[in-house]
Short mmCIF file of C-alpha atoms and ligand atoms in Angstrom, two decimals:
data_model
loop_
_atom_site.label_atom_id
_atom_site.label_comp_id
_atom_site.label_asym_id
_atom_site.label_seq_id
_atom_site.Cartn_x
_atom_site.Cartn_y
_atom_site.Cartn_z
CA MET A 436 0.02 61.02 -29.14
CA SER A 437 3.02 62.00 -31.34
CA LEU A 438 6.15 60.00 -30.37
CA SER A 439 9.40 61.93 -30.60
CA THR A 440 12.60 59.96 -31.05
CA THR A 441 14.13 62.10 -28.31
CA LYS A 442 11.35 61.84 -25.71
CA TYR A 443 13.92 60.76 -23.05
CA THR A 444 16.90 62.86 -23.96
CA SER A 445 14.84 66.07 -24.50
CA LYS A 446 13.19 66.07 -21.00
CA LEU A 447 15.55 68.86 -19.75
CA HIS A 448 15.46 70.74 -23.04
CA SER A 449 15.23 74.52 -22.17
CA ALA A 450 14.78 73.79 -18.44
CA ARG A 451 16.39 76.16 -16.10
CA VAL A 452 18.81 74.42 -13.63
CA LEU A 453 20.29 76.10 -10.68
CA ILE A 454 23.37 74.28 -9.17
CA LEU A 455 24.68 75.40 -5.80
CA GLY A 456 28.15 74.09 -5.74
CA GLY A 457 28.35 73.94 -9.52
CA THR A 458 31.82 75.53 -9.72
CA SER A 459 33.68 72.26 -9.20
CA GLY A 460 33.40 68.60 -8.61
CA ILE A 461 30.01 66.77 -8.81
CA GLY A 462 28.14 70.04 -9.26
CA PHE A 463 30.33 71.15 -12.21
CA CYS A 464 29.64 67.80 -13.95
CA VAL A 465 25.88 68.06 -13.30
CA ALA A 466 26.29 71.46 -15.06
CA GLU A 467 27.91 69.83 -18.15
CA ALA A 468 25.38 67.09 -18.32
CA SER A 469 22.53 69.49 -17.98
CA LEU A 470 23.92 71.55 -20.92
CA GLU A 471 24.35 68.44 -22.91
CA HIS A 472 20.62 67.80 -22.37
CA GLY A 473 19.75 71.30 -23.66
CA ALA A 474 19.20 73.03 -20.29
CA HIS A 475 20.12 76.48 -19.27
CA VAL A 476 22.34 76.39 -16.08
CA CYS A 477 23.14 78.80 -13.33
CA ILE A 478 26.05 77.73 -11.17
CA SER A 479 27.08 79.11 -7.85
CA GLY A 480 29.87 78.93 -5.27
CA SER A 481 31.44 81.21 -2.74
CA LYS A 482 34.59 82.34 -4.53
CA PRO A 483 34.18 84.82 -7.31
CA SER A 484 37.36 83.82 -9.19
CA LYS A 485 36.50 80.17 -9.11
CA LEU A 486 32.97 80.99 -10.37
CA SER A 487 34.22 82.93 -13.32
CA GLY A 488 36.74 80.22 -14.10
CA ALA A 489 34.00 77.57 -14.02
CA ILE A 490 31.70 79.70 -16.28
CA SER A 491 34.58 80.11 -18.81
CA ARG A 492 35.34 76.41 -18.74
CA LEU A 493 31.66 75.52 -19.45
CA GLN A 494 31.38 78.12 -22.17
CA SER A 495 34.63 76.89 -23.87
CA SER A 496 33.57 73.27 -23.65
CA TYR A 497 30.08 74.05 -25.14
CA PRO A 498 30.78 77.18 -27.32
CA ASN A 499 27.33 76.92 -29.09
CA LEU A 500 25.66 76.96 -25.63
CA ALA A 501 27.58 79.88 -24.15
CA SER A 502 24.45 81.90 -23.64
CA HIS A 503 23.00 78.89 -21.63
CA VAL A 504 25.47 79.45 -18.88
CA SER A 505 25.32 81.99 -16.06
CA GLY A 506 26.51 82.14 -12.53
CA HIS A 507 26.23 84.11 -9.22
CA VAL A 508 28.38 84.04 -6.08
CA CYS A 509 26.56 82.78 -3.01
CA ASP A 510 28.42 82.18 0.32
CA LEU A 511 26.62 79.76 2.61
CA SER A 512 29.19 79.73 5.40
CA GLN A 513 27.70 82.42 7.66
CA LEU A 514 24.28 81.72 9.41
CA SER A 515 23.76 85.54 9.64
CA SER A 516 23.75 86.02 5.90
CA LEU A 517 22.44 82.66 4.67
CA GLU A 518 18.91 83.49 3.91
CA ALA A 519 19.80 86.86 2.30
CA ASN A 520 22.49 85.32 0.11
CA LEU A 521 20.23 82.42 -0.94
CA ASP A 522 17.42 84.83 -1.72
CA ALA A 523 19.75 87.01 -3.90
CA LEU A 524 20.99 83.89 -5.79
CA LEU A 525 17.43 82.71 -6.51
CA LYS A 526 16.38 86.21 -7.72
CA PHE A 527 19.39 86.25 -9.99
CA ALA A 528 18.70 82.62 -11.25
CA VAL A 529 15.05 83.11 -11.91
CA GLY A 530 15.57 85.92 -14.43
CA ASP A 531 12.37 86.60 -16.12
CA GLY A 532 11.05 83.00 -15.87
CA LYS A 533 10.89 80.15 -13.35
CA ILE A 534 13.52 77.73 -12.19
CA ASP A 535 12.74 74.08 -12.99
CA HIS A 536 15.33 72.19 -11.10
CA VAL A 537 17.60 73.00 -8.12
CA VAL A 538 20.61 70.89 -7.36
CA PHE A 539 22.58 71.37 -4.06
CA THR A 540 26.11 70.04 -4.05
CA ALA A 541 27.73 72.81 -2.09
CA GLY A 542 30.09 71.75 0.54
CA ASP A 543 33.06 73.43 2.32
CA ALA A 544 36.33 71.69 3.15
CA LEU A 545 35.51 68.84 5.78
CA LYS A 546 37.11 69.64 9.03
CA ILE A 547 37.03 66.30 10.86
CA VAL A 548 36.96 66.92 14.67
CA PRO A 549 36.82 63.72 16.72
CA LEU A 550 33.85 64.04 19.08
CA ALA A 551 36.09 64.20 22.18
CA GLU A 552 37.53 67.40 20.79
CA ALA A 553 34.34 68.89 19.31
CA THR A 554 32.54 71.94 20.60
CA VAL A 555 29.06 73.14 20.16
CA GLU A 556 30.53 75.78 17.79
CA SER A 557 32.66 73.32 15.69
CA ILE A 558 29.63 71.02 15.35
CA GLN A 559 27.35 73.79 14.36
CA GLN A 560 29.91 75.01 11.92
CA SER A 561 30.28 71.66 10.23
CA GLY A 562 26.53 71.72 9.40
CA THR A 563 26.28 75.20 8.20
CA VAL A 564 26.76 74.92 4.45
CA ARG A 565 25.52 71.48 3.83
CA PHE A 566 22.54 71.27 6.34
CA MET A 567 21.42 74.76 7.11
CA GLY A 568 22.21 75.79 3.50
CA SER A 569 20.00 72.92 2.10
CA LEU A 570 17.07 73.64 4.56
CA MET A 571 16.97 77.40 3.96
CA LEU A 572 17.24 76.84 0.23
CA ALA A 573 14.21 74.57 0.36
CA LYS A 574 12.41 77.22 2.36
CA LEU A 575 12.99 79.91 -0.18
CA ALA A 576 13.25 78.11 -3.51
CA PRO A 577 9.57 77.11 -4.24
CA THR A 578 8.48 80.61 -4.77
CA TYR A 579 11.00 80.92 -7.67
CA MET A 580 10.23 77.47 -9.14
CA SER A 581 7.68 76.18 -11.61
CA PRO A 582 5.02 74.29 -9.69
CA GLY A 583 4.24 70.64 -9.93
CA PRO A 584 6.15 67.30 -10.31
CA ARG A 585 8.11 68.44 -13.39
CA SER A 586 10.23 70.41 -10.90
CA SER A 587 12.69 69.03 -8.49
CA ILE A 588 15.19 69.81 -5.68
CA THR A 589 18.12 67.40 -5.27
CA LEU A 590 20.19 67.44 -2.18
CA THR A 591 23.52 65.73 -1.45
CA GLY A 592 24.44 63.54 1.48
CA GLY A 593 27.09 60.85 1.64
CA SER A 594 27.66 57.11 2.19
CA ASN A 595 29.44 57.92 5.44
CA SER A 596 25.89 58.32 7.01
CA HIS A 597 25.24 54.69 6.29
CA ARG A 598 28.68 53.32 6.99
CA PRO A 599 30.61 55.94 9.02
CA ILE A 600 34.36 56.13 8.93
CA LYS A 601 35.81 56.12 12.50
CA GLY A 602 35.98 59.63 13.88
CA TRP A 603 33.37 60.89 11.31
CA CYS A 604 30.29 60.76 13.67
CA VAL A 605 29.53 64.55 13.42
CA VAL A 606 29.58 64.32 9.58
CA ALA A 607 27.38 61.25 9.73
CA ALA A 608 24.88 63.02 12.11
CA TRP A 609 24.37 65.97 9.64
CA GLY A 610 24.43 63.61 6.64
CA SER A 611 21.76 61.43 8.17
CA GLY A 612 19.71 64.60 9.01
CA LEU A 613 19.93 65.54 5.38
CA GLU A 614 18.21 62.33 4.40
CA GLY A 615 15.37 62.93 6.81
CA MET A 616 15.23 66.39 5.53
CA ALA A 617 14.80 65.26 2.00
CA ARG A 618 11.86 62.94 2.94
CA GLY A 619 10.23 65.65 5.02
CA LEU A 620 10.66 68.24 2.26
CA ALA A 621 9.10 65.79 -0.32
CA VAL A 622 6.03 65.80 1.90
CA ASP A 623 6.00 69.51 2.74
CA LEU A 624 6.64 70.82 -0.84
CA ALA A 625 4.60 68.23 -2.77
CA PRO A 626 3.93 68.01 -5.65
CA LEU A 627 7.37 69.59 -6.15
CA ARG A 628 9.82 66.62 -5.84
CA VAL A 629 12.78 66.38 -3.42
CA ASN A 630 15.36 63.66 -3.50
CA LEU A 631 18.92 63.11 -2.16
CA ILE A 632 22.04 61.62 -3.73
CA SER A 633 24.34 59.73 -1.44
CA PRO A 634 27.81 59.44 -3.08
CA GLY A 635 30.61 57.24 -1.87
CA ALA A 636 34.15 58.52 -2.49
CA VAL A 637 34.40 60.61 -5.66
CA TYR A 638 37.63 61.98 -6.80
CA THR A 639 37.11 65.80 -6.94
CA GLU A 640 38.44 69.00 -5.92
CA LEU A 641 37.29 68.15 -2.39
CA PHE A 642 40.42 65.84 -2.13
CA GLY A 643 42.60 68.93 -2.74
CA ASP A 644 43.42 69.43 0.88
CA ILE A 645 44.99 65.94 1.25
CA PRO A 646 48.78 66.14 1.09
CA LYS A 647 50.26 64.66 -2.14
CA GLU A 648 52.25 61.97 -0.21
CA ARG A 649 49.01 60.73 1.38
CA LEU A 650 46.71 61.05 -1.63
CA GLU A 651 47.63 57.74 -3.32
CA GLY A 652 47.01 55.82 -0.15
CA VAL A 653 43.70 57.44 0.50
CA LEU A 654 42.55 56.64 -3.02
CA GLN A 655 43.73 53.02 -2.79
CA ARG A 656 41.79 52.52 0.48
CA PHE A 657 38.64 53.86 -1.24
CA LYS A 658 39.17 51.58 -4.26
CA ASP A 659 39.74 48.50 -1.97
CA GLY A 660 36.58 49.50 -0.07
CA SER A 661 34.31 49.43 -3.17
CA LEU A 662 32.87 46.58 -5.15
CA VAL A 663 33.73 48.09 -8.40
CA GLY A 664 37.44 48.46 -7.54
CA GLN A 665 37.57 52.12 -8.56
CA VAL A 666 37.00 55.56 -6.92
CA GLY A 667 33.85 57.38 -8.18
CA THR A 668 34.20 60.08 -10.87
CA PRO A 669 32.02 63.20 -10.73
CA GLU A 670 30.97 62.46 -14.33
CA ASN A 671 29.42 59.18 -13.27
CA VAL A 672 27.72 60.49 -10.04
CA ALA A 673 26.26 63.35 -12.11
CA GLU A 674 24.04 60.83 -13.80
CA ALA A 675 22.20 60.40 -10.54
CA TYR A 676 21.22 64.05 -10.50
CA LEU A 677 20.16 63.93 -14.08
CA TYR A 678 17.77 61.01 -13.08
CA THR A 679 16.21 62.91 -10.19
CA MET A 680 15.42 65.69 -12.51
CA LYS A 681 13.98 63.63 -15.21
CA ASP A 682 11.88 61.04 -13.43
CA GLN A 683 8.61 62.86 -12.43
CA ASN A 684 7.57 59.89 -10.39
CA LEU A 685 10.59 60.08 -8.03
CA THR A 686 10.32 61.90 -4.70
CA GLY A 687 11.52 61.40 -1.10
CA THR A 688 14.24 58.96 -2.09
CA VAL A 689 17.82 58.46 -1.37
CA ILE A 690 19.93 57.24 -4.25
CA GLN A 691 23.29 55.74 -3.57
CA SER A 692 26.05 56.14 -6.04
CA ASP A 693 28.79 54.59 -4.10
CA GLY A 694 30.44 51.74 -5.96
CA GLY A 695 28.78 49.23 -3.69
CA ARG A 696 30.75 50.44 -0.65
CA LEU A 697 27.89 49.51 1.73
CA LEU A 698 28.01 45.78 0.67
CA LYS A 699 31.77 45.34 1.03
P1 LIG B 1775 33.93 70.13 -4.47
O1 LIG B 1775 34.51 69.74 -5.77
O2 LIG B 1775 34.80 70.60 -3.40
O3 LIG B 1775 32.74 71.18 -4.70
C1 LIG B 1775 32.12 71.93 -3.66
C2 LIG B 1775 31.29 73.02 -4.17
O4 LIG B 1775 30.70 73.79 -3.00
C3 LIG B 1775 32.08 74.04 -4.95
O5 LIG B 1775 31.40 74.62 -6.06
C4 LIG B 1775 32.45 75.14 -3.87
O6 LIG B 1775 32.66 76.43 -4.44
C5 LIG B 1775 31.07 75.12 -3.13
N1 LIG B 1775 31.20 75.66 -1.73
C6 LIG B 1775 32.23 75.43 -0.85
N2 LIG B 1775 32.10 76.19 0.14
C7 LIG B 1775 30.95 76.94 -0.07
C8 LIG B 1775 30.35 77.99 0.71
N3 LIG B 1775 30.85 78.42 1.84
N4 LIG B 1775 29.23 78.51 0.17
C9 LIG B 1775 28.76 78.19 -1.10
N5 LIG B 1775 29.38 77.16 -1.81
C10 LIG B 1775 30.46 76.60 -1.21
O7 LIG B 1775 33.12 68.93 -3.77
P2 LIG B 1775 32.39 67.61 -4.35
O8 LIG B 1775 33.35 66.47 -4.19
O9 LIG B 1775 31.84 67.94 -5.68
O10 LIG B 1775 31.27 67.36 -3.25
C11 LIG B 1775 29.93 67.91 -3.42
C12 LIG B 1775 29.14 67.36 -2.22
O11 LIG B 1775 29.11 65.95 -2.27
C13 LIG B 1775 29.64 67.87 -0.88
O12 LIG B 1775 28.66 68.18 0.08
C14 LIG B 1775 30.39 66.71 -0.39
O13 LIG B 1775 30.55 66.58 1.07
C15 LIG B 1775 29.55 65.60 -0.91
N6 LIG B 1775 30.30 64.30 -0.96
C16 LIG B 1775 31.35 64.24 -1.78
C17 LIG B 1775 32.08 63.00 -1.73
C18 LIG B 1775 33.48 63.00 -2.45
O14 LIG B 1775 34.12 61.97 -2.21
N7 LIG B 1775 33.79 63.95 -3.27
C19 LIG B 1775 31.60 61.92 -1.03
C20 LIG B 1775 30.49 61.99 -0.43
C21 LIG B 1775 29.69 63.21 -0.38
P3 LIG B 1775 33.59 77.54 -3.72
O15 LIG B 1775 34.88 76.78 -3.34
O16 LIG B 1775 33.74 78.59 -4.77
O17 LIG B 1775 32.87 77.94 -2.53
#
């Protein structure tokens, strides 16, 4: 057996990584990290201008790897077009080869509706992108992916499922469902691997809707609620996704990257 001095860092070399939600936040950092590991990335989001901006940012950060970056718009917010949009994205991403890893970090702005005011429609809507998007992706993706345990799908949940914030029970319900989904998919799609990352608070564009005057207080509460005394960064949480791609022995697991929030 010949031992390479890059046997760990070269695991993703030339891999094709599709990142739904790769145009900002955690997914964008997964794209950066995948490029640094020699992968080809295809990123996706619902907004064409944000997508082209994200592609440009990646290409200018990694000019030697510009040809490793591609992207395709895919809106997951409508149940009626969900499957068709996902299928079109997968057809684009597969090109003339196979996809090795799929990462799902897509999530629309959270509309927190207390249960007393929730309707069947509002509950269903809050699960469309994250829950239905993940499940239909997992239905369609294996056809486009390299078979076997080298390949993986990584979904995203959140620590709110384990320690719900008051008033967030609908979000906790969908998030807990995603964890069961990941375990079920690991069984159904084996030997393809399926895992889920459960982040705590991570300072990303998702916080963009919080008014400036409230933002400092919100971030301070998240800092106080962690063991590490800081809010998560997408660059750190991205490491968890790299790990699920690289460890061919890992499937059906939930990995928490939450600053120890569950222990505080
Ligand atoms: P983000 O920066 O807002 O990124 C969300 C991504 O999803 C973007 O690429 C966005 O692109 C895409 N997206 C939004 N609506 C979409 C739609 N209708 N169809 C397809 N793509 C869509 O968020 P993030 O902080 O990285 O969060 C990623 C995931 O982690 C989310 O599911 C979030 O709930 C979860 N999470 C985040 C935190 C946190 O504190 N940040 C904590 C726990 C869990 P477009 O805008 O172009 O559509």
